[in-house]
Amino acid sequence: MTQEFPALTNDLLLRAARGEQTERAPVWVMRQAGRYLPEFRKTRETHEFFEICRSPTLATEITMQPIRRYAGLLDAAIIFSDILVVPQAMGMEVIMNPGPHFTDPLNTPADVEKLPREVDVEKELGYVFEALTLTRKTLAGQVPLIGFSGAPWTLMMYMIEGGGSQTRQKSKTWLFKYPEASKQLLERITDICVQYLIGQVNAGAQLLQVFDSNAGDLSPYDFSTFALPYLKRIADEVREGLKARQLPIVPLTLFAKGAPPSLAASAKYDTIGLDWTLDPRDVAKLTDGIIDGRTITLQGNLDPVVLYGGREAIEREVKRMCNAFHDARGGACKAWIANLGHGITPGVNPEDMKFFLECVHKYSAVPSS
């Protein structure tokens, strides 16, 4: 059933995601509701991480914290949740201690049989949908609301490694030792991601982002084999599912960190996220026109560590970033969503985050010398 929500008063993000020219770049930040904010840390003193994710009231509160603090500076809210709620929905136990830890990771393909064949996404992840609806109403049209999911390869990596890993040895071994079983697991994860993302739009999400944070651990061949087909399935089937349910066909963003941009673009998302190692001018040359002749929106891509460098460095580097994205679009502010090249880190001073946002507003508006 379609929800009724307040009218949107700032659609800058959605216009940029559609490839339009904008008066300035819309800006939001990955993990903008997070540990760098004292109000977030205060909430965490009395609530466990996944407790917050599972409470629509708490998740809405955390999502709104940066919107309130940076009123008029952020152009989007992103729902407070975690990519690992999908493995949890598949029957795996995940705790934060302080990073993610799976109590019983997958060691061999036989372990997959312990997971339920069918997952009732509405039942298992309904708390995310409730949080989206409550947040959308609480936003009262100030800015669009972003929903998200992890990508199949990145989720599979966590499910096998049992948490973060420097080498990805266990999960990559699966790809080479058990390629068919790996594909079967990726298909099952993809099925859930598709339902989950469609459900998020039904609940109020106005843009969706898929995080493939570990895409850069794969060679171009392995990315094309074990990541790209499932990313394409998500893009195609989410759009088809939204259309079939008469829901808005919202813009889709893919952040495939470290993947070749031309391969990431071939997944047919409206926007691709860039990390700080990429020059948008080069990416634009590689990606413009490869999908139905259209301009793919780019998102990014300031190095998050710049926010520790002081005001002079922040202003200098934001100005340089803006110039690069303007150059990529022939001197215009077009088809670009400003962001960091990865999530904001816990030690950032919230006032420096504010200065970053102010600089984006200032320097993205017109090319600066």
GROMACS .gro file of C-alpha atoms in nm:
model
  369
    1MET     CA    1   0.000   0.000   0.000
    2THR     CA    2   0.141   0.340  -0.103
    3GLN     CA    3   0.214   0.569   0.192
    4GLU     CA    4   0.116   0.936   0.209
    5PHE     CA    5   0.411   1.161   0.292
    6PRO     CA    6   0.473   1.537   0.317
    7ALA     CA    7   0.577   1.707  -0.008
    8LEU     CA    8   0.952   1.726  -0.072
    9THR     CA    9   1.094   2.078  -0.058
   10ASN     CA   10   1.457   1.997  -0.154
   11ASP     CA   11   1.486   1.765  -0.455
   12LEU     CA   12   1.845   1.857  -0.546
   13LEU     CA   13   1.969   1.502  -0.484
   14LEU     CA   14   1.702   1.343  -0.701
   15ARG     CA   15   1.762   1.587  -0.987
   16ALA     CA   16   2.136   1.521  -0.980
   17ALA     CA   17   2.074   1.144  -0.968
   18ARG     CA   18   1.867   1.178  -1.286
   19GLY     CA   19   2.166   1.340  -1.458
   20GLU     CA   20   2.033   1.695  -1.453
   21GLN     CA   21   2.227   2.017  -1.418
   22THR     CA   22   2.186   2.165  -1.070
   23GLU     CA   23   2.252   2.504  -0.913
   24ARG     CA   24   2.510   2.337  -0.688
   25ALA     CA   25   2.605   1.982  -0.602
   26PRO     CA   26   2.377   1.807  -0.353
   27VAL     CA   27   2.583   1.673  -0.065
   28TRP     CA   28   2.546   1.398   0.191
   29VAL     CA   29   2.802   1.177   0.366
   30MET     CA   30   2.824   0.803   0.409
   31ARG     CA   31   2.788   0.722   0.782
   32GLN     CA   32   2.671   1.078   0.845
   33ALA     CA   33   2.469   0.940   1.138
   34GLY     CA   34   2.751   0.783   1.333
   35ARG     CA   35   3.016   0.774   1.600
   36TYR     CA   36   3.172   1.115   1.526
   37LEU     CA   37   2.856   1.279   1.664
   38PRO     CA   38   2.839   1.320   2.044
   39GLU     CA   39   2.461   1.278   2.034
   40PHE     CA   40   2.506   0.939   1.866
   41ARG     CA   41   2.761   0.829   2.127
   42LYS     CA   42   2.519   0.938   2.400
   43THR     CA   43   2.248   0.715   2.255
   44ARG     CA   44   2.492   0.423   2.228
   45GLU     CA   45   2.572   0.447   2.599
   46THR     CA   46   2.239   0.285   2.678
   47HIS     CA   47   2.156   0.095   2.358
   48GLU     CA   48   2.336  -0.187   2.175
   49PHE     CA   49   2.405  -0.125   1.805
   50PHE     CA   50   2.158  -0.372   1.656
   51GLU     CA   51   1.903  -0.276   1.921
   52ILE     CA   52   1.903   0.070   1.762
   53CYS     CA   53   1.870  -0.080   1.414
   54ARG     CA   54   1.570  -0.289   1.525
   55SER     CA   55   1.389   0.000   1.699
   56PRO     CA   56   1.210   0.224   1.447
   57THR     CA   57   1.200   0.504   1.705
   58LEU     CA   58   1.572   0.485   1.785
   59ALA     CA   59   1.673   0.438   1.419
   60THR     CA   60   1.469   0.745   1.326
   61GLU     CA   61   1.628   0.948   1.604
   62ILE     CA   62   1.981   0.854   1.491
   63THR     CA   63   1.895   0.924   1.127
   64MET     CA   64   1.764   1.269   1.218
   65GLN     CA   65   2.064   1.371   1.433
   66PRO     CA   66   2.283   1.500   1.148
   67ILE     CA   67   1.980   1.653   0.973
   68ARG     CA   68   1.909   1.862   1.283
   69ARG     CA   69   2.274   1.946   1.349
   70TYR     CA   70   2.349   2.044   0.989
   71ALA     CA   71   2.013   2.200   0.904
   72GLY     CA   72   2.017   2.345   0.554
   73LEU     CA   73   2.355   2.191   0.472
   74LEU     CA   74   2.275   1.823   0.410
   75ASP     CA   75   2.069   1.735   0.103
   76ALA     CA   76   1.972   1.382   0.207
   77ALA     CA   77   1.909   1.159   0.505
   78ILE     CA   78   2.017   0.795   0.496
   79ILE     CA   79   1.831   0.552   0.716
   80PHE     CA   80   2.030   0.428   1.014
   81SER     CA   81   2.079   0.056   0.970
   82ASP     CA   82   2.356  -0.184   0.869
   83ILE     CA   83   2.429  -0.400   0.566
   84LEU     CA   84   2.454  -0.706   0.793
   85VAL     CA   85   2.083  -0.710   0.872
   86VAL     CA   86   2.053  -0.921   0.554
   87PRO     CA   87   2.267  -1.210   0.688
   88GLN     CA   88   2.073  -1.179   1.013
   89ALA     CA   89   1.750  -1.219   0.816
   90MET     CA   90   1.902  -1.534   0.665
   91GLY     CA   91   1.940  -1.683   1.012
   92MET     CA   92   2.298  -1.587   1.097
   93GLU     CA   93   2.387  -1.433   1.431
   94VAL     CA   94   2.589  -1.110   1.414
   95ILE     CA   95   2.704  -0.903   1.709
   96MET     CA   96   2.898  -0.575   1.725
   97ASN     CA   97   3.198  -0.616   1.954
   98PRO     CA   98   3.301  -0.343   1.858
   99GLY     CA   99   3.316  -0.447   1.493
  100PRO     CA  100   3.091  -0.710   1.335
  101HIS     CA  101   3.137  -1.069   1.454
  102PHE     CA  102   2.951  -1.374   1.321
  103THR     CA  103   2.919  -1.638   1.592
  104ASP     CA  104   2.895  -1.922   1.337
  105PRO     CA  105   3.033  -1.822   0.996
  106LEU     CA  106   3.010  -2.036   0.684
  107ASN     CA  107   3.314  -2.261   0.649
  108THR     CA  108   3.213  -2.495   0.366
  109PRO     CA  109   2.918  -2.507   0.123
  110ALA     CA  110   2.756  -2.767   0.350
  111ASP     CA  111   2.710  -2.492   0.609
  112VAL     CA  112   2.477  -2.306   0.372
  113GLU     CA  113   2.224  -2.586   0.420
  114LYS     CA  114   2.183  -2.470   0.780
  115LEU     CA  115   2.027  -2.147   0.650
  116PRO     CA  116   1.656  -2.134   0.573
  117ARG     CA  117   1.567  -2.185   0.207
  118GLU     CA  118   1.297  -1.919   0.218
  119VAL     CA  119   1.321  -1.586   0.399
  120ASP     CA  120   1.014  -1.381   0.484
  121VAL     CA  121   1.168  -1.038   0.423
  122GLU     CA  122   0.866  -0.851   0.557
  123LYS     CA  123   0.880  -1.046   0.882
  124GLU     CA  124   1.259  -1.045   0.928
  125LEU     CA  125   1.331  -0.689   0.813
  126GLY     CA  126   1.000  -0.518   0.876
  127TYR     CA  127   1.164  -0.307   1.148
  128VAL     CA  128   1.372  -0.135   0.877
  129PHE     CA  129   1.058  -0.062   0.678
  130GLU     CA  130   0.890   0.082   0.988
  131ALA     CA  131   1.195   0.300   1.054
  132LEU     CA  132   1.190   0.429   0.696
  133THR     CA  133   0.823   0.523   0.716
  134LEU     CA  134   0.862   0.695   1.052
  135THR     CA  135   1.175   0.879   0.936
  136ARG     CA  136   1.015   0.991   0.611
  137LYS     CA  137   0.724   1.140   0.807
  138THR     CA  138   0.960   1.297   1.062
  139LEU     CA  139   1.166   1.459   0.786
  140ALA     CA  140   0.849   1.637   0.676
  141GLY     CA  141   0.986   1.686   0.325
  142GLN     CA  142   1.309   1.861   0.426
  143VAL     CA  143   1.533   1.629   0.221
  144PRO     CA  144   1.501   1.294   0.043
  145LEU     CA  145   1.547   0.969   0.236
  146ILE     CA  146   1.800   0.712   0.115
  147GLY     CA  147   1.758   0.338   0.172
  148PHE     CA  148   2.035   0.087   0.117
  149SER     CA  149   2.159  -0.269   0.112
  150GLY     CA  150   2.493  -0.443   0.100
  151ALA     CA  151   2.586  -0.605  -0.231
  152PRO     CA  152   2.587  -0.985  -0.262
  153TRP     CA  153   2.965  -1.027  -0.284
  154THR     CA  154   3.035  -0.799   0.014
  155LEU     CA  155   2.767  -0.974   0.221
  156MET     CA  156   2.900  -1.316   0.124
  157MET     CA  157   3.248  -1.208   0.229
  158TYR     CA  158   3.128  -1.122   0.580
  159MET     CA  159   2.922  -1.440   0.608
  160ILE     CA  160   3.230  -1.652   0.535
  161GLU     CA  161   3.505  -1.449   0.702
  162GLY     CA  162   3.296  -1.404   1.015
  163GLY     CA  163   3.377  -1.033   1.033
  164GLY     CA  164   3.624  -0.788   0.886
  165SER     CA  165   3.930  -0.932   0.712
  166GLN     CA  166   4.246  -0.783   0.567
  167THR     CA  167   4.310  -1.062   0.317
  168ARG     CA  168   3.960  -1.202   0.246
  169GLN     CA  169   4.139  -1.538   0.230
  170LYS     CA  170   3.845  -1.756   0.336
  171SER     CA  171   3.585  -1.589   0.118
  172LYS     CA  172   3.805  -1.564  -0.192
  173THR     CA  173   3.907  -1.926  -0.148
  174TRP     CA  174   3.539  -2.014  -0.185
  175LEU     CA  175   3.531  -1.841  -0.524
  176PHE     CA  176   3.818  -2.054  -0.654
  177LYS     CA  177   3.750  -2.380  -0.470
  178TYR     CA  178   3.369  -2.379  -0.477
  179PRO     CA  179   3.272  -2.155  -0.770
  180GLU     CA  180   2.929  -2.308  -0.831
  181ALA     CA  181   2.840  -2.314  -0.462
  182SER     CA  182   2.955  -1.952  -0.440
  183LYS     CA  183   2.724  -1.855  -0.725
  184GLN     CA  184   2.433  -2.037  -0.563
  185LEU     CA  185   2.491  -1.849  -0.237
  186LEU     CA  186   2.520  -1.520  -0.425
  187GLU     CA  187   2.188  -1.592  -0.597
  188ARG     CA  188   2.018  -1.651  -0.262
  189ILE     CA  189   2.157  -1.328  -0.120
  190THR     CA  190   2.050  -1.142  -0.434
  191ASP     CA  191   1.694  -1.269  -0.403
  192ILE     CA  192   1.670  -1.120  -0.055
  193CYS     CA  193   1.837  -0.791  -0.153
  194VAL     CA  194   1.585  -0.739  -0.433
  195GLN     CA  195   1.287  -0.793  -0.203
  196TYR     CA  196   1.448  -0.583   0.068
  197LEU     CA  197   1.512  -0.286  -0.159
  198ILE     CA  198   1.165  -0.292  -0.312
  199GLY     CA  199   1.023  -0.303   0.041
  200GLN     CA  200   1.228   0.003   0.133
  201VAL     CA  201   1.075   0.207  -0.148
  202ASN     CA  202   0.730   0.090  -0.046
  203ALA     CA  203   0.813   0.213   0.306
  204GLY     CA  204   0.930   0.557   0.190
  205ALA     CA  205   1.286   0.545   0.053
  206GLN     CA  206   1.334   0.792  -0.233
  207LEU     CA  207   1.675   0.672  -0.356
  208LEU     CA  208   1.852   0.339  -0.304
  209GLN     CA  209   2.224   0.272  -0.266
  210VAL     CA  210   2.394  -0.067  -0.292
  211PHE     CA  211   2.724  -0.091  -0.105
  212ASP     CA  212   2.982  -0.326  -0.258
  213SER     CA  213   3.256  -0.209  -0.024
  214ASN     CA  214   3.480  -0.508  -0.099
  215ALA     CA  215   3.451  -0.500  -0.478
  216GLY     CA  216   3.815  -0.391  -0.506
  217ASP     CA  217   3.932  -0.722  -0.359
  218LEU     CA  218   3.834  -0.895  -0.683
  219SER     CA  219   4.023  -0.895  -1.011
  220PRO     CA  220   3.829  -0.752  -1.307
  221TYR     CA  221   3.755  -1.109  -1.420
  222ASP     CA  222   3.637  -1.219  -1.077
  223PHE     CA  223   3.430  -0.902  -1.035
  224SER     CA  224   3.265  -0.976  -1.370
  225THR     CA  225   3.200  -1.335  -1.259
  226PHE     CA  226   3.107  -1.311  -0.891
  227ALA     CA  227   2.982  -0.955  -0.840
  228LEU     CA  228   2.858  -0.789  -1.158
  229PRO     CA  229   2.586  -1.042  -1.258
  230TYR     CA  230   2.421  -1.006  -0.917
  231LEU     CA  231   2.450  -0.628  -0.914
  232LYS     CA  232   2.282  -0.624  -1.256
  233ARG     CA  233   2.008  -0.854  -1.128
  234ILE     CA  234   1.941  -0.616  -0.841
  235ALA     CA  235   1.916  -0.312  -1.071
  236ASP     CA  236   1.693  -0.489  -1.323
  237GLU     CA  237   1.467  -0.672  -1.080
  238VAL     CA  238   1.424  -0.382  -0.839
  239ARG     CA  239   1.309  -0.159  -1.126
  240GLU     CA  240   1.080  -0.434  -1.259
  241GLY     CA  241   0.941  -0.501  -0.911
  242LEU     CA  242   0.874  -0.134  -0.845
  243LYS     CA  243   0.695  -0.100  -1.176
  244ALA     CA  244   0.486  -0.412  -1.114
  245ARG     CA  245   0.379  -0.277  -0.774
  246GLN     CA  246   0.311   0.070  -0.916
  247LEU     CA  247   0.574   0.220  -0.688
  248PRO     CA  248   0.805   0.511  -0.782
  249ILE     CA  249   1.103   0.405  -0.997
  250VAL     CA  250   1.358   0.566  -0.766
  251PRO     CA  251   1.720   0.637  -0.866
  252LEU     CA  252   1.972   0.362  -0.790
  253THR     CA  253   2.331   0.420  -0.679
  254LEU     CA  254   2.612   0.163  -0.679
  255PHE     CA  255   2.919   0.215  -0.464
  256ALA     CA  256   3.154  -0.061  -0.580
  257LYS     CA  257   3.466   0.055  -0.400
  258GLY     CA  258   3.781  -0.026  -0.593
  259ALA     CA  259   3.607  -0.184  -0.893
  260PRO     CA  260   3.697  -0.061  -1.244
  261PRO     CA  261   3.451   0.226  -1.308
  262SER     CA  262   3.358   0.103  -1.655
  263LEU     CA  263   3.260  -0.235  -1.511
  264ALA     CA  264   3.067  -0.074  -1.227
  265ALA     CA  265   2.885   0.149  -1.477
  266SER     CA  266   2.786  -0.153  -1.685
  267ALA     CA  267   2.564  -0.268  -1.396
  268LYS     CA  268   2.320   0.003  -1.516
  269TYR     CA  269   2.272   0.204  -1.199
  270ASP     CA  270   2.181   0.572  -1.231
  271THR     CA  271   2.478   0.679  -1.018
  272ILE     CA  272   2.813   0.522  -0.942
  273GLY     CA  273   3.008   0.617  -0.631
  274LEU     CA  274   3.378   0.696  -0.658
  275ASP     CA  275   3.642   0.660  -0.391
  276TRP     CA  276   3.920   0.915  -0.356
  277THR     CA  277   4.168   0.722  -0.573
  278LEU     CA  278   3.971   0.804  -0.889
  279ASP     CA  279   3.973   1.124  -1.094
  280PRO     CA  280   3.616   1.208  -1.203
  281ARG     CA  281   3.745   1.345  -1.533
  282ASP     CA  282   3.887   1.005  -1.622
  283VAL     CA  283   3.577   0.824  -1.499
  284ALA     CA  284   3.346   1.046  -1.703
  285LYS     CA  285   3.540   0.963  -2.020
  286LEU     CA  286   3.508   0.590  -1.945
  287THR     CA  287   3.141   0.587  -1.848
  288ASP     CA  288   2.954   0.861  -2.035
  289GLY     CA  289   2.728   0.716  -2.300
  290ILE     CA  290   2.801   0.347  -2.235
  291ILE     CA  291   2.448   0.287  -2.103
  292ASP     CA  292   2.183   0.387  -2.358
  293GLY     CA  293   2.388   0.692  -2.452
  294ARG     CA  294   2.313   0.870  -2.126
  295THR     CA  295   2.524   1.049  -1.868
  296ILE     CA  296   2.582   0.843  -1.555
  297THR     CA  297   2.579   1.052  -1.238
  298LEU     CA  298   2.897   1.039  -1.031
  299GLN     CA  299   2.908   1.052  -0.651
  300GLY     CA  300   3.204   1.137  -0.433
  301ASN     CA  301   3.482   1.159  -0.371
  302LEU     CA  302   3.686   1.347  -0.107
  303ASP     CA  303   3.933   1.142   0.094
  304PRO     CA  304   3.772   1.111   0.440
  305VAL     CA  305   4.108   1.180   0.606
  306VAL     CA  306   4.104   1.534   0.466
  307LEU     CA  307   3.855   1.614   0.743
  308TYR     CA  308   4.143   1.578   0.992
  309GLY     CA  309   4.364   1.821   0.802
  310GLY     CA  310   4.229   2.150   0.933
  311ARG     CA  311   4.016   2.420   0.775
  312GLU     CA  312   4.273   2.533   0.521
  313ALA     CA  313   4.322   2.179   0.390
  314ILE     CA  314   3.947   2.107   0.383
  315GLU     CA  315   3.873   2.421   0.182
  316ARG     CA  316   4.164   2.360  -0.056
  317GLU     CA  317   4.074   1.997  -0.122
  318VAL     CA  318   3.700   2.060  -0.158
  319LYS     CA  319   3.775   2.336  -0.407
  320ARG     CA  320   4.002   2.099  -0.600
  321MET     CA  321   3.735   1.826  -0.595
  322CYS     CA  322   3.471   2.067  -0.722
  323ASN     CA  323   3.695   2.184  -1.004
  324ALA     CA  324   3.756   1.823  -1.110
  325PHE     CA  325   3.383   1.740  -1.122
  326HIS     CA  326   3.309   2.064  -1.308
  327ASP     CA  327   3.580   1.979  -1.560
  328ALA     CA  328   3.430   1.632  -1.601
  329ARG     CA  329   3.100   1.796  -1.702
  330GLY     CA  330   3.235   2.064  -1.933
  331GLY     CA  331   3.239   2.337  -1.670
  332ALA     CA  332   2.887   2.271  -1.541
  333CYS     CA  333   2.755   2.139  -1.212
  334LYS     CA  334   2.574   1.842  -1.362
  335ALA     CA  335   2.516   1.476  -1.275
  336TRP     CA  336   2.725   1.499  -0.959
  337ILE     CA  337   2.642   1.421  -0.597
  338ALA     CA  338   2.912   1.540  -0.356
  339ASN     CA  339   3.019   1.297  -0.085
  340LEU     CA  340   3.329   1.152   0.074
  341GLY     CA  341   3.509   0.868  -0.101
  342HIS     CA  342   3.406   0.637   0.185
  343GLY     CA  343   3.237   0.671   0.523
  344ILE     CA  344   3.320   0.947   0.769
  345THR     CA  345   3.540   0.813   1.050
  346PRO     CA  346   3.474   0.834   1.425
  347GLY     CA  347   3.744   1.086   1.519
  348VAL     CA  348   3.623   1.370   1.296
  349ASN     CA  349   3.530   1.694   1.473
  350PRO     CA  350   3.163   1.764   1.391
  351GLU     CA  351   3.253   2.129   1.327
  352ASP     CA  352   3.497   2.018   1.057
  353MET     CA  353   3.222   1.812   0.898
  354LYS     CA  354   3.009   2.128   0.897
  355PHE     CA  355   3.288   2.325   0.732
  356PHE     CA  356   3.320   2.054   0.464
  357LEU     CA  357   2.949   2.088   0.385
  358GLU     CA  358   2.975   2.468   0.374
  359CYS     CA  359   3.268   2.445   0.134
  360VAL     CA  360   3.076   2.213  -0.098
  361HIS     CA  361   2.788   2.463  -0.105
  362LYS     CA  362   3.031   2.744  -0.184
  363TYR     CA  363   3.259   2.586  -0.443
  364SER     CA  364   3.023   2.349  -0.625
  365ALA     CA  365   2.791   2.632  -0.727
  366VAL     CA  366   3.023   2.771  -0.998
  367PRO     CA  367   3.366   2.666  -1.126
  368SER     CA  368   3.631   2.835  -0.913
  369SER     CA  369   3.982   2.924  -1.017
   0.00000   0.00000   0.00000
